[in-house]
Coordinates of C-alpha atoms in Angstrom, one line a residue:
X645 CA -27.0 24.7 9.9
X646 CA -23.7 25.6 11.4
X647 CA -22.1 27.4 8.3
X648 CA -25.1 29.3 7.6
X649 CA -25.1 30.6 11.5
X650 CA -21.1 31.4 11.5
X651 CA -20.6 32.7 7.6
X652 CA -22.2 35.9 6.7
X653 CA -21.7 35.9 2.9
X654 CA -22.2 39.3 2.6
X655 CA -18.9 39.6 4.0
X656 CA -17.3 36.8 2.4
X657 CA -14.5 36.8 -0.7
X658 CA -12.9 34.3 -1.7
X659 CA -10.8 32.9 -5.0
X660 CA -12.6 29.7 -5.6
X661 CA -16.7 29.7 -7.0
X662 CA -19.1 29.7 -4.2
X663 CA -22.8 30.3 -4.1
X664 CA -23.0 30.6 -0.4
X665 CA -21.9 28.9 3.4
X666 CA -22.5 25.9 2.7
X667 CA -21.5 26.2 -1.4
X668 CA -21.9 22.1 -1.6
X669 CA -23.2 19.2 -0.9
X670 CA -23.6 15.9 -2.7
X671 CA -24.2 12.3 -2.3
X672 CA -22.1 10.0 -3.5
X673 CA -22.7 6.2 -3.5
X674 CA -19.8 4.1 -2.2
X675 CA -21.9 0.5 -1.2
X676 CA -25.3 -0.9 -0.7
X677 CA -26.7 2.1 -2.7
X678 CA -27.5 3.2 -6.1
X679 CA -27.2 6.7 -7.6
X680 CA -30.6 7.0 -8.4
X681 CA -31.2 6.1 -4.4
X682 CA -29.1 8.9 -3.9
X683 CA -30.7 11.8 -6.2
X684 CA -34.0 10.8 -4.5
X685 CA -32.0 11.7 -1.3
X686 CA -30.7 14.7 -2.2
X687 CA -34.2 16.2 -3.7
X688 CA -35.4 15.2 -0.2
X689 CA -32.6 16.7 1.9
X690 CA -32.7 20.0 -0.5
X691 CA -36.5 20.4 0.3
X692 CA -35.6 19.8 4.0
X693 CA -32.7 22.1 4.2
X694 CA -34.9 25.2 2.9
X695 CA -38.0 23.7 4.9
X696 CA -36.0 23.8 8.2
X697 CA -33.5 26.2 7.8
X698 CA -34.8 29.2 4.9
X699 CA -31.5 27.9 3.0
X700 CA -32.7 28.1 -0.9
X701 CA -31.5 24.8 -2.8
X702 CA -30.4 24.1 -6.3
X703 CA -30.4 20.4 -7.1
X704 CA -27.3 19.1 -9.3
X705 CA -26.2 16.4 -11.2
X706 CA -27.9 13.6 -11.2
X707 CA -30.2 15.1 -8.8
X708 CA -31.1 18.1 -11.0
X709 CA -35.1 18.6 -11.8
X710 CA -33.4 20.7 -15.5
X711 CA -31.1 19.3 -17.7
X712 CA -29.0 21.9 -17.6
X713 CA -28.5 21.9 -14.1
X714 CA -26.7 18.6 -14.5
X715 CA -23.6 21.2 -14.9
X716 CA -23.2 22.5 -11.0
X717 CA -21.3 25.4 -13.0
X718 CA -25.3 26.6 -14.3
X719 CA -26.1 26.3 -10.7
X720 CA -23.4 28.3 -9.5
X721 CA -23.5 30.8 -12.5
X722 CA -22.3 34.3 -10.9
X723 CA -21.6 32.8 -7.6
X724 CA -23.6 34.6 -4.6
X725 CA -23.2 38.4 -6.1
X726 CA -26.0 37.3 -8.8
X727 CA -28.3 35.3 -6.6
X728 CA -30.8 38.7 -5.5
X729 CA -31.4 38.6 -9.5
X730 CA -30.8 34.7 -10.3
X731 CA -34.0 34.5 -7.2
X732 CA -36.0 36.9 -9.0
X733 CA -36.4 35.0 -12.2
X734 CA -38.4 31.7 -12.8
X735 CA -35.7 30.2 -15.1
X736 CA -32.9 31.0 -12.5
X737 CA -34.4 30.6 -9.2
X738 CA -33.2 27.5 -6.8
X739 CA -35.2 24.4 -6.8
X740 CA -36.7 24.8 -3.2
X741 CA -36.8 28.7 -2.4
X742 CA -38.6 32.1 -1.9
X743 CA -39.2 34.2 -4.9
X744 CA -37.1 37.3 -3.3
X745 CA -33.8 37.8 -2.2
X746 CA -34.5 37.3 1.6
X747 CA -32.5 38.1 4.8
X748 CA -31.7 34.5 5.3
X749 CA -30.6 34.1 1.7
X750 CA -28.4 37.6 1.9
X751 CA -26.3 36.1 4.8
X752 CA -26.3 32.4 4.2
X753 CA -26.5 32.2 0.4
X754 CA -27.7 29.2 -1.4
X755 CA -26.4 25.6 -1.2
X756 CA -26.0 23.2 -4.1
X757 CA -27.2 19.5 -2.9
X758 CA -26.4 16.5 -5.4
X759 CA -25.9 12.9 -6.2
X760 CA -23.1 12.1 -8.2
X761 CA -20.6 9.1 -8.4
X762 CA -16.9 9.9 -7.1
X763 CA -15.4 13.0 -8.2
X764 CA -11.7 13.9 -7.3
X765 CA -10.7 17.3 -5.8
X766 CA -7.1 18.0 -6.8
X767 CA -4.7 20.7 -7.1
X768 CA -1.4 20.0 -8.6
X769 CA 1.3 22.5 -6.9
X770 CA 3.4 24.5 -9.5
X771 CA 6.8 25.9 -9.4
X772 CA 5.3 29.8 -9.9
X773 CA 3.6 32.3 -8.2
X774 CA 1.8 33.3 -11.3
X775 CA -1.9 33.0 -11.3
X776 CA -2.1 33.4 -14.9
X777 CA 0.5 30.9 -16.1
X778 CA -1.8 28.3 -13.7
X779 CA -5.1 29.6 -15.5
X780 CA -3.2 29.1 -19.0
X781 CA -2.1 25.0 -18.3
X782 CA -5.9 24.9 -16.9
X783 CA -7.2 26.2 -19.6
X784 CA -4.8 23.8 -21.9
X785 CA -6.7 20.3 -20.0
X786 CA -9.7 21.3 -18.8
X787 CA -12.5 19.8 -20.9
X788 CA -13.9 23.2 -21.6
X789 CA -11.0 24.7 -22.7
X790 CA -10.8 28.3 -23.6
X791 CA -12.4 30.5 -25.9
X792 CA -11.0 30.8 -29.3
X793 CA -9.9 34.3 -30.5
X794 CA -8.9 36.1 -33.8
X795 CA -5.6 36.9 -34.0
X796 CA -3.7 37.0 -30.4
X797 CA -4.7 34.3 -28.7
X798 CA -5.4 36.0 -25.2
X799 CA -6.4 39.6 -26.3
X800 CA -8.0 39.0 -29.7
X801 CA -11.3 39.2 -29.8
X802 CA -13.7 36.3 -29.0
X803 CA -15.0 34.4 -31.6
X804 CA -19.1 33.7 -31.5
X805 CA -21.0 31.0 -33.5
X806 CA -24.4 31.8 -35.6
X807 CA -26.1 31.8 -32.7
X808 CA -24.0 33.9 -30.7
X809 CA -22.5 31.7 -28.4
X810 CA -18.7 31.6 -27.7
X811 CA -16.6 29.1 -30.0
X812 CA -14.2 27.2 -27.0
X813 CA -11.1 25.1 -28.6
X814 CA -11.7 22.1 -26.3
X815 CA -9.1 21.0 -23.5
X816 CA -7.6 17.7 -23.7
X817 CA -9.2 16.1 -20.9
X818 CA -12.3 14.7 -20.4
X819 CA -14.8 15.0 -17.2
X820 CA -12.3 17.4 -16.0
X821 CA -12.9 21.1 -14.6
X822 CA -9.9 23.4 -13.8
X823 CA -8.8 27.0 -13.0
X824 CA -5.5 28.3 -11.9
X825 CA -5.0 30.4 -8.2
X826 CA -2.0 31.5 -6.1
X827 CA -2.4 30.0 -2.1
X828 CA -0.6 32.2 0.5
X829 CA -0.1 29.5 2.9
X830 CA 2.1 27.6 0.7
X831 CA 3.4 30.9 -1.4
X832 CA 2.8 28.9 -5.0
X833 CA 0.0 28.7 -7.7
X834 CA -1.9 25.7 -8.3
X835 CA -3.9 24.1 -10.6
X836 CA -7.5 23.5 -9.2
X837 CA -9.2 20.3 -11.1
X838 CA -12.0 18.5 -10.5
X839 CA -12.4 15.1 -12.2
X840 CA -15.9 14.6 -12.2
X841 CA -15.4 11.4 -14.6
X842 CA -12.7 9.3 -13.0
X843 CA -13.4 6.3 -15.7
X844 CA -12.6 8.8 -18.6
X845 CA -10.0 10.6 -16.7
X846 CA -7.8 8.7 -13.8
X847 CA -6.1 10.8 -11.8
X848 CA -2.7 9.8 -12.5
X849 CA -3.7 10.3 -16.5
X850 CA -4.4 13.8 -15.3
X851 CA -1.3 14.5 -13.3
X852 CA 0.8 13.2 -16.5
X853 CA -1.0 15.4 -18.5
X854 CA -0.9 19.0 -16.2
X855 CA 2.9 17.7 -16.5
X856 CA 3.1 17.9 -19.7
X857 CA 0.8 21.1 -20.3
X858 CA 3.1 22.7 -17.7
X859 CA 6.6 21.7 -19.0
X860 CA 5.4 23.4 -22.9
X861 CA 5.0 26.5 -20.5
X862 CA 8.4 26.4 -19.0
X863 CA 6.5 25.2 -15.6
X864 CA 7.1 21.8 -13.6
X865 CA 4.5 20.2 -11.3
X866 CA 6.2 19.6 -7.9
X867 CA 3.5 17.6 -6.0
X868 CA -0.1 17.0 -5.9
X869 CA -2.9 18.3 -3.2
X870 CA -5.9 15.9 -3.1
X871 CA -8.8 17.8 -1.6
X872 CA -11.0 15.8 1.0
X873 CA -11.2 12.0 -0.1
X874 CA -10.5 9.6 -2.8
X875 CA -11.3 6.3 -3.9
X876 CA -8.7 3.6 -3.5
X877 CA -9.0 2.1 -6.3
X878 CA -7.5 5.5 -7.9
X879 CA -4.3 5.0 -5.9
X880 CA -4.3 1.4 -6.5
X881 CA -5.0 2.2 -10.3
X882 CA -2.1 5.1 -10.5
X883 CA 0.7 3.0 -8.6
X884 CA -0.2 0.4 -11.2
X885 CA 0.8 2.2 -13.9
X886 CA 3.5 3.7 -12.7
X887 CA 4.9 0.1 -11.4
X888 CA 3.7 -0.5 -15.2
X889 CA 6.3 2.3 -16.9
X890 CA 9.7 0.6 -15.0
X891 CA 8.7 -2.9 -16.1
X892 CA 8.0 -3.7 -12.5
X893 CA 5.7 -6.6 -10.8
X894 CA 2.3 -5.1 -9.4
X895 CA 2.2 -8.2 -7.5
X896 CA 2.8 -6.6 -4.0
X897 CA 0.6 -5.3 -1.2
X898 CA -1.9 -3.1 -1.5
X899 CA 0.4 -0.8 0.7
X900 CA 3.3 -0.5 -1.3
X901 CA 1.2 0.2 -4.3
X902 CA -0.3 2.9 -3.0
X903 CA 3.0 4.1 -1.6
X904 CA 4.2 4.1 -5.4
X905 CA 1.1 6.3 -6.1
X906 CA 2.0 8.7 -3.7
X907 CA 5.4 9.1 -4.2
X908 CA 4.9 9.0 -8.0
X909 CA 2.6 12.1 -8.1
X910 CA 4.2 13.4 -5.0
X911 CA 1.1 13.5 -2.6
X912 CA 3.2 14.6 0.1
X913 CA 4.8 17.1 -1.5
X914 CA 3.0 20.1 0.7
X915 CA 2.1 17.8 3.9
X916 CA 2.1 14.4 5.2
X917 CA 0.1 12.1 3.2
X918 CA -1.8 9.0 5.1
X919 CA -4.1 6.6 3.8
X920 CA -5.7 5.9 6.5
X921 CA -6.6 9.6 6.5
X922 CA -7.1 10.4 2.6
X923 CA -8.9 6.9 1.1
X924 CA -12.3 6.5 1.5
X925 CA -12.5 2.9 1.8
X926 CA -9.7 3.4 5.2
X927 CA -12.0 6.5 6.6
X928 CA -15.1 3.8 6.5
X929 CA -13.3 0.9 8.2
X930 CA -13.6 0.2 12.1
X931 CA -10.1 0.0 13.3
X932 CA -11.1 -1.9 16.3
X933 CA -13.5 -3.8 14.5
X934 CA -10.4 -4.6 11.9
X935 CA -7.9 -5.2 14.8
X936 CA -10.3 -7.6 16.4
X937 CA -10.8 -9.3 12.9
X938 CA -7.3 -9.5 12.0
X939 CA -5.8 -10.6 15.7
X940 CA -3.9 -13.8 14.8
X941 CA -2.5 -12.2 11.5
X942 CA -1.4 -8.9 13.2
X943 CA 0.9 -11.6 15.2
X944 CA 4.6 -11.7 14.9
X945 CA 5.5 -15.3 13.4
X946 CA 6.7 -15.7 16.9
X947 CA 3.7 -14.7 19.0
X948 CA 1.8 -16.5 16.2
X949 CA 3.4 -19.8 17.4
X950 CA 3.4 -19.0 21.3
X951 CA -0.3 -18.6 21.2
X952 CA -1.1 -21.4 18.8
X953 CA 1.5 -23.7 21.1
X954 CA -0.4 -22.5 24.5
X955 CA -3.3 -24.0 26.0
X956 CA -6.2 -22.4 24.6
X957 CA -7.4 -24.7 21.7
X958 CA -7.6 -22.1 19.3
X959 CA -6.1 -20.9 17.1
X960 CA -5.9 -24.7 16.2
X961 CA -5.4 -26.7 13.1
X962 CA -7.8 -24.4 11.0
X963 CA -5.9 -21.6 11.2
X964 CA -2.6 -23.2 10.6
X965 CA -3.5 -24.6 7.8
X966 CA -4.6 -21.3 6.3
X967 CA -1.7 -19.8 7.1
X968 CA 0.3 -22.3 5.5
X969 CA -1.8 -22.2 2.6
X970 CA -0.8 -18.3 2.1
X971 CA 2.4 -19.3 2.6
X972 CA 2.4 -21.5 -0.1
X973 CA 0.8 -18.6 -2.2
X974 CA 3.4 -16.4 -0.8
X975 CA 6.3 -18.4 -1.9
X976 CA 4.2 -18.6 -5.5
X977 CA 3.7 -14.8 -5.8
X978 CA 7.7 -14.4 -4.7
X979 CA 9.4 -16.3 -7.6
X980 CA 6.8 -14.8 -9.9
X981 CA 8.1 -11.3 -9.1
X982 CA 11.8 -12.6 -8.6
X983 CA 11.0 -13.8 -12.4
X984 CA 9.5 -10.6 -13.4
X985 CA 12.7 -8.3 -12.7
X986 CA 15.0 -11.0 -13.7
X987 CA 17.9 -9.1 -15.7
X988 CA 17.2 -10.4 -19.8
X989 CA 13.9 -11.4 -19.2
X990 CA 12.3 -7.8 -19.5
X991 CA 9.7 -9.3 -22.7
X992 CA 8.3 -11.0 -19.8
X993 CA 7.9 -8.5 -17.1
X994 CA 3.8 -8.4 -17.5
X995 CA 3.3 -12.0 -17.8
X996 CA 5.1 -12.9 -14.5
X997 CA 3.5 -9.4 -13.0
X998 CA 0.0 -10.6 -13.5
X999 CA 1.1 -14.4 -12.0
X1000 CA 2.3 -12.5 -9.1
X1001 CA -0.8 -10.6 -8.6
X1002 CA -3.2 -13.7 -8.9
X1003 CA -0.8 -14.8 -6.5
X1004 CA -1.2 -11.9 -4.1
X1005 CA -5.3 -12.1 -4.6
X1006 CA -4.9 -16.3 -3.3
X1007 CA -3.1 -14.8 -0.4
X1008 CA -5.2 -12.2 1.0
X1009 CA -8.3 -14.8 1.0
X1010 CA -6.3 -17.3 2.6
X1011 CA -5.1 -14.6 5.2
X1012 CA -8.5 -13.9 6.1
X1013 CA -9.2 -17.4 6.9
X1014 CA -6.2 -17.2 9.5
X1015 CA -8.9 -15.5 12.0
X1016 CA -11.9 -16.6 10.4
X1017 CA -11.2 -20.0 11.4
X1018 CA -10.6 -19.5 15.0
X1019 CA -14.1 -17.1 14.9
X1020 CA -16.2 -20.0 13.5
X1021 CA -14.0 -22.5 16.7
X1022 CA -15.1 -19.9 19.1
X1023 CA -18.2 -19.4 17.9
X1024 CA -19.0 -23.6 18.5
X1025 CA -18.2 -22.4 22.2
X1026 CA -20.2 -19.9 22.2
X1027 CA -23.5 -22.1 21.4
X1028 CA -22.6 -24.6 24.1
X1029 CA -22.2 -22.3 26.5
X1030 CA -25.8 -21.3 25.8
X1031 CA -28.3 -22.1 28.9
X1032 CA -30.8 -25.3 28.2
X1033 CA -32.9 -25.0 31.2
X1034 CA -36.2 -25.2 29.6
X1035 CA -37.6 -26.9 26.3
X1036 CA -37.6 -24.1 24.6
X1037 CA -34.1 -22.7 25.3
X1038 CA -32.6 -26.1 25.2
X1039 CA -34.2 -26.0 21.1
X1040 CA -32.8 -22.6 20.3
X1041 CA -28.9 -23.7 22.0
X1042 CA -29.8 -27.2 19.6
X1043 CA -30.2 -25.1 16.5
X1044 CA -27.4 -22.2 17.5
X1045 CA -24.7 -25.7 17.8
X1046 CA -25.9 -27.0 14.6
X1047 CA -25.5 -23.3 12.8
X1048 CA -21.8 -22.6 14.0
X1049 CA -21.2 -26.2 13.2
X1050 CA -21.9 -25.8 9.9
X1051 CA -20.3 -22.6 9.6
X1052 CA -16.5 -24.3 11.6
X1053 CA -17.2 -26.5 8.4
X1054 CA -17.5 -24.3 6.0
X1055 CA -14.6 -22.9 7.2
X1056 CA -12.0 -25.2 6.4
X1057 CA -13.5 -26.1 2.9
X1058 CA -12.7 -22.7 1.7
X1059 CA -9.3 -23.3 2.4
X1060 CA -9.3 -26.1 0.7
X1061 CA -10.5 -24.3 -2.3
X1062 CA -8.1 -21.4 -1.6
X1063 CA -5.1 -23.0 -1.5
X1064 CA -6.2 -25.4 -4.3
X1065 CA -5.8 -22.1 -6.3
X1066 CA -2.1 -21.9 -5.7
X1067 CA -1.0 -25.1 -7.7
X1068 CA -1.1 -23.4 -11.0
X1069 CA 0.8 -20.6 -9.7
X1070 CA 3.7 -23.1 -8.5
X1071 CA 3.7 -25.2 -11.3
X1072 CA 4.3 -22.6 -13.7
X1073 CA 7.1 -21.4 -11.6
X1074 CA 8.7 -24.6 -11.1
X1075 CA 8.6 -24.9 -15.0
X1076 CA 9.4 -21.6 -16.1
X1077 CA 10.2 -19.1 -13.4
X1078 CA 13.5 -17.9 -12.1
X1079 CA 15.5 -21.1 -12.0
X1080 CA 17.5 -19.6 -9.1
X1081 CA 13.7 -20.1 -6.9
X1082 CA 12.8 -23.8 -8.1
X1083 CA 13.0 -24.9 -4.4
X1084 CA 10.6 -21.9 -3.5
X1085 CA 8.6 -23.0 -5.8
X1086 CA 8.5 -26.5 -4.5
X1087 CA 8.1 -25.5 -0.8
X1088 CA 5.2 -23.4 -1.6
X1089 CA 3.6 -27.0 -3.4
X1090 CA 4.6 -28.5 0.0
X1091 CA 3.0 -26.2 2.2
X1092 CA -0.2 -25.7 0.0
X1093 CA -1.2 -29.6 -0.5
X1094 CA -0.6 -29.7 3.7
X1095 CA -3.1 -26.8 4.0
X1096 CA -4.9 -28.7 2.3
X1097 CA -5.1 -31.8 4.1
X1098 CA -4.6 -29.8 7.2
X1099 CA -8.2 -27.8 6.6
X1100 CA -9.9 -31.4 5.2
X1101 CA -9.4 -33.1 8.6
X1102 CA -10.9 -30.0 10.5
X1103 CA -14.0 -30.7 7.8
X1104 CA -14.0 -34.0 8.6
X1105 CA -13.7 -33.6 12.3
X1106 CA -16.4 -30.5 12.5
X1107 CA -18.8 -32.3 9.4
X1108 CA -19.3 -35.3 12.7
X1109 CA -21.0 -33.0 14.8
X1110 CA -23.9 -31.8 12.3
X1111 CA -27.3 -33.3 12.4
X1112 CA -28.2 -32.4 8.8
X1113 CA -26.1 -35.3 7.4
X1114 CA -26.6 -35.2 3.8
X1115 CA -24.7 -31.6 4.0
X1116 CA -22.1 -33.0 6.1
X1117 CA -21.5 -35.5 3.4
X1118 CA -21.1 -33.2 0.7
X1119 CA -19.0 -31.3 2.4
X1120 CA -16.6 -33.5 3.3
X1121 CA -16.9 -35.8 -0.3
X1122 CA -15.6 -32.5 -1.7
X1123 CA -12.9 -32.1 0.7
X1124 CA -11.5 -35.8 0.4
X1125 CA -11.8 -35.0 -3.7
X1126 CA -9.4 -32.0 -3.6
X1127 CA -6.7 -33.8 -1.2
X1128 CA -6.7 -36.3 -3.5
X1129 CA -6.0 -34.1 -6.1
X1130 CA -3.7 -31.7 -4.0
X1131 CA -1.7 -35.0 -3.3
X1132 CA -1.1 -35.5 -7.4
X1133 CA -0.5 -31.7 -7.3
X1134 CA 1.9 -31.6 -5.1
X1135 CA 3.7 -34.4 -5.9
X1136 CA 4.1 -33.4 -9.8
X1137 CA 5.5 -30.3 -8.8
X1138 CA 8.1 -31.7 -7.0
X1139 CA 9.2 -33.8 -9.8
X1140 CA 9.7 -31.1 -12.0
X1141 CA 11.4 -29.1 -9.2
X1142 CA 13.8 -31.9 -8.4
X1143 CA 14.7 -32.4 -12.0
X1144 CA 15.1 -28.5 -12.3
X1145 CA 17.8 -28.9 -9.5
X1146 CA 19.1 -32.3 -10.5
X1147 CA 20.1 -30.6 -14.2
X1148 CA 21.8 -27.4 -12.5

């Protein structure tokens, strides 16, 4: 509504396609909702948007009501100058619209509405001013291509097929869409890409690939633009396989392999590049919500102890024994990737790297259930402080206790499962990790078998208070199984790490 007030497209130019104010707008599905969800959506907000406003709609993707309009270049064919003869004819016309090139239409132009899964916006800055030379490595990787010629291969003439239609020598990447401009705010050309297919076409496969286009040009890519927001998993994908060319562990944070994908494709290289600002997944979070989630792990060490050691009762036993459960993976995940960039044992880089990351995964879900077991505590004290002044209220507090009961049990047993998780990890590091980390490897068995039996007497202690007492039993039979079993863990790992040490 805005854009078509403010923007008079009569008046506007501009370098990059554009059918009007409000050029596009698509759905994209990120959770709890399919694409076809979406394209209903979109055929619905199209309709509303011409309805309301006198904006004509074309509907793309996987919205479109033609098949060719699957392509939002058919939509957007001649941009807003050919819309006053696009309007006039049945085959061109928008989807919801008047039959004539209206007022409304001249200043506002039309909008493209969609449904389509994640596409990227990039540009990837070049070390030229010269629009041309950014056309010409666009032209080398977009999946289009260019259109072949006889003889010179930018002024010959274009070659047509039998029916008439221009023969294109195709680009070398797929779901990809690309054209080369010059911006005067950073005085350089780029290449303009969008990956509409990110499974055929990851982004870092795409900035390797510009690079490469560009260098047979006598061009270098200095940095990479990404346009409005991306996926995570296409960092997390990218600093992978960069980690992947140096032989290196992708068993770290989350963080730090993102921060490889930035630095690796140089997503700072014109501004500041933040997550928080630039990933989808970040932009969607709550950050007080998170902050009030994460509370005990956000601690120092220090204020981690100070509040566990003051007189509030949580966090309690629960949460230290999570927390020494992901210590336990920690110490797992550490000798892996101490293992992994061990000088003369590069052959096994990748099989210590993908120990490491199981060991990172077993670490995160135990980190969760730091604050998650002090929520389910304080959630038991919130159902007893729940008024019981009549027969009916004194049911509801009844059945609230016996709820966050079950849940404070629940709890516990996850950890127990959790850290349980962690024993292969550390016994295939005390047998064949860095033998310079066999006590690390030991210590992490320590602390995991005492998370263990740490987080089975809080199921034992919490399974007393429930009502429903066959559950309680299974609940706590499991939990007496595993620290059983933790027990023999634990204790065979130490054996082999004492003999490790005993033979140095």
């Amino acid at each position: 509504r805005k854009a078509g007030e403010l923007i008079d497209m009569r008046l506007h130019h501009g370098a990059h396609p554009r059918s009007g104010a409000t050029d596009v707008l698509p759905l994209v599905p990120v959770s709890g909702i399919t694409l076809e969800e979406c394209a209903q959506l979109a055929r619905q907000l199209a309709k509303r948007i011409y309805d309301e406003l006198g904006i004509p709609c074309y509907c793309y993707e996987a919205a479109a009501y033609k098949p060719e309009r699957k392509n939002l270049a058919v939509c957007r064919a001649g941009e807003y100058e050919a819309l006053p003869e696009k309007m006039r004819d049945p085959d061109k016309a928008p989807d919801f619209g008047p039959g004539e090139f209206t007022e409304k239409a001249a200043f506002s132009g039309a909008t493209n509405v969609g449904a389509r899964d994640f596409l990227i916006a990039v540009n990837f800055n070049l070390n030229t001013t010269s629009t041309r030379r950014a056309n010409a490595v666009a032209f080398d990787v977009r999946e289009k291509g260019r259109p072949k010629r006889e003889g010179n291969p930018i002024t010959g003439k274009v070659v047509k097929d039998a029916d008439g239609k221009t023969v294109m020598i195709p680009g070398t990447l797929k779901g990809c869409k690309a054209i080369g401009w010059y911006i005067d705010e950073y005085g350089i050309a780029q290449v303009s890409m969008n990956i509409t297919d990110i499974n055929a076409t990851p982004l870092h496969k795409a900035f390797d690939e510009v690079c490469r286009a560009a260098q047979a040009r006598g061009l270098r890519v200095t940095g990479t633009e990404i346009v409005g927001l991306i996926p995570k998993r296409c960092l997390v994908e990218a600093g992978k396989y960069y980690l992947a060319m140096q032989q290196r562990s992708a068993g770290i944070p989350e963080e730090e392999i993102i921060r490889i994908a930035v630095k690796s494709m140089g997503l700072d290289d014109l501004k500041p590049f933040d997550p928080k600002e630039k990933v989808i997944e970040y932009m969607m979070e709550d950050e007080a919500e998170l902050a009030l989630r994460e509370k005990l792990i956000r601690m120092t060490c220090k204020d981690f102890a100070y509040q566990t050691a003051s007189e509030s009762p949580a966090p309690g036993g629960g949460s230290v024994s999570a927390y020494m459960g992901a210590l336990g993976a920690a110490l797992g995940t550490m000798v892996a990737n101490l293992s992994a960039h061990k000088p003369g044992w590069d052959d096994r880089w990748k099989e210590f790297s993908d120990q490491a990351e199981q060991g990172q995964a077993i670490l995160k879900e135990l980190l969760s259930l730091v604050d998650e077991d002090t929520a389910a505590f304080n959630g038991i004290m919130a159902a007893f402080g729940l008024p019981k002044n009549t027969a009916e209220e004194a049911e509801e507090r009844k059945n609230a206790i016996e709820k966050a009961t079950r849940y404070a049990t629940e709890v516990p047993l996850r950890t127990i499962r959790a850290a349980s998780k962690a024993f292969p990890l550390l016994r295939k590091m005390a047998l064949e990790g860095n033998p310079n980390s066999v006590s690390d490897a030991g210590v992490g068995a320590l602390a995991a078998r005492s998370a263990i039996l740490g987080a089975n007497l809080n199921v034992r202690i919490n399974a007393a208070g429930l009502l429903d007492r066959q559950y309680a039993k299974q609940m706590t039979d499991e939990a007496a199984k595993m620290a059983e079993i933790a027990i023999k863990e634990e204790m065979e790992i130490i054996n082999i790490v004492n003999d490790k040490i005993n033979s140095l």
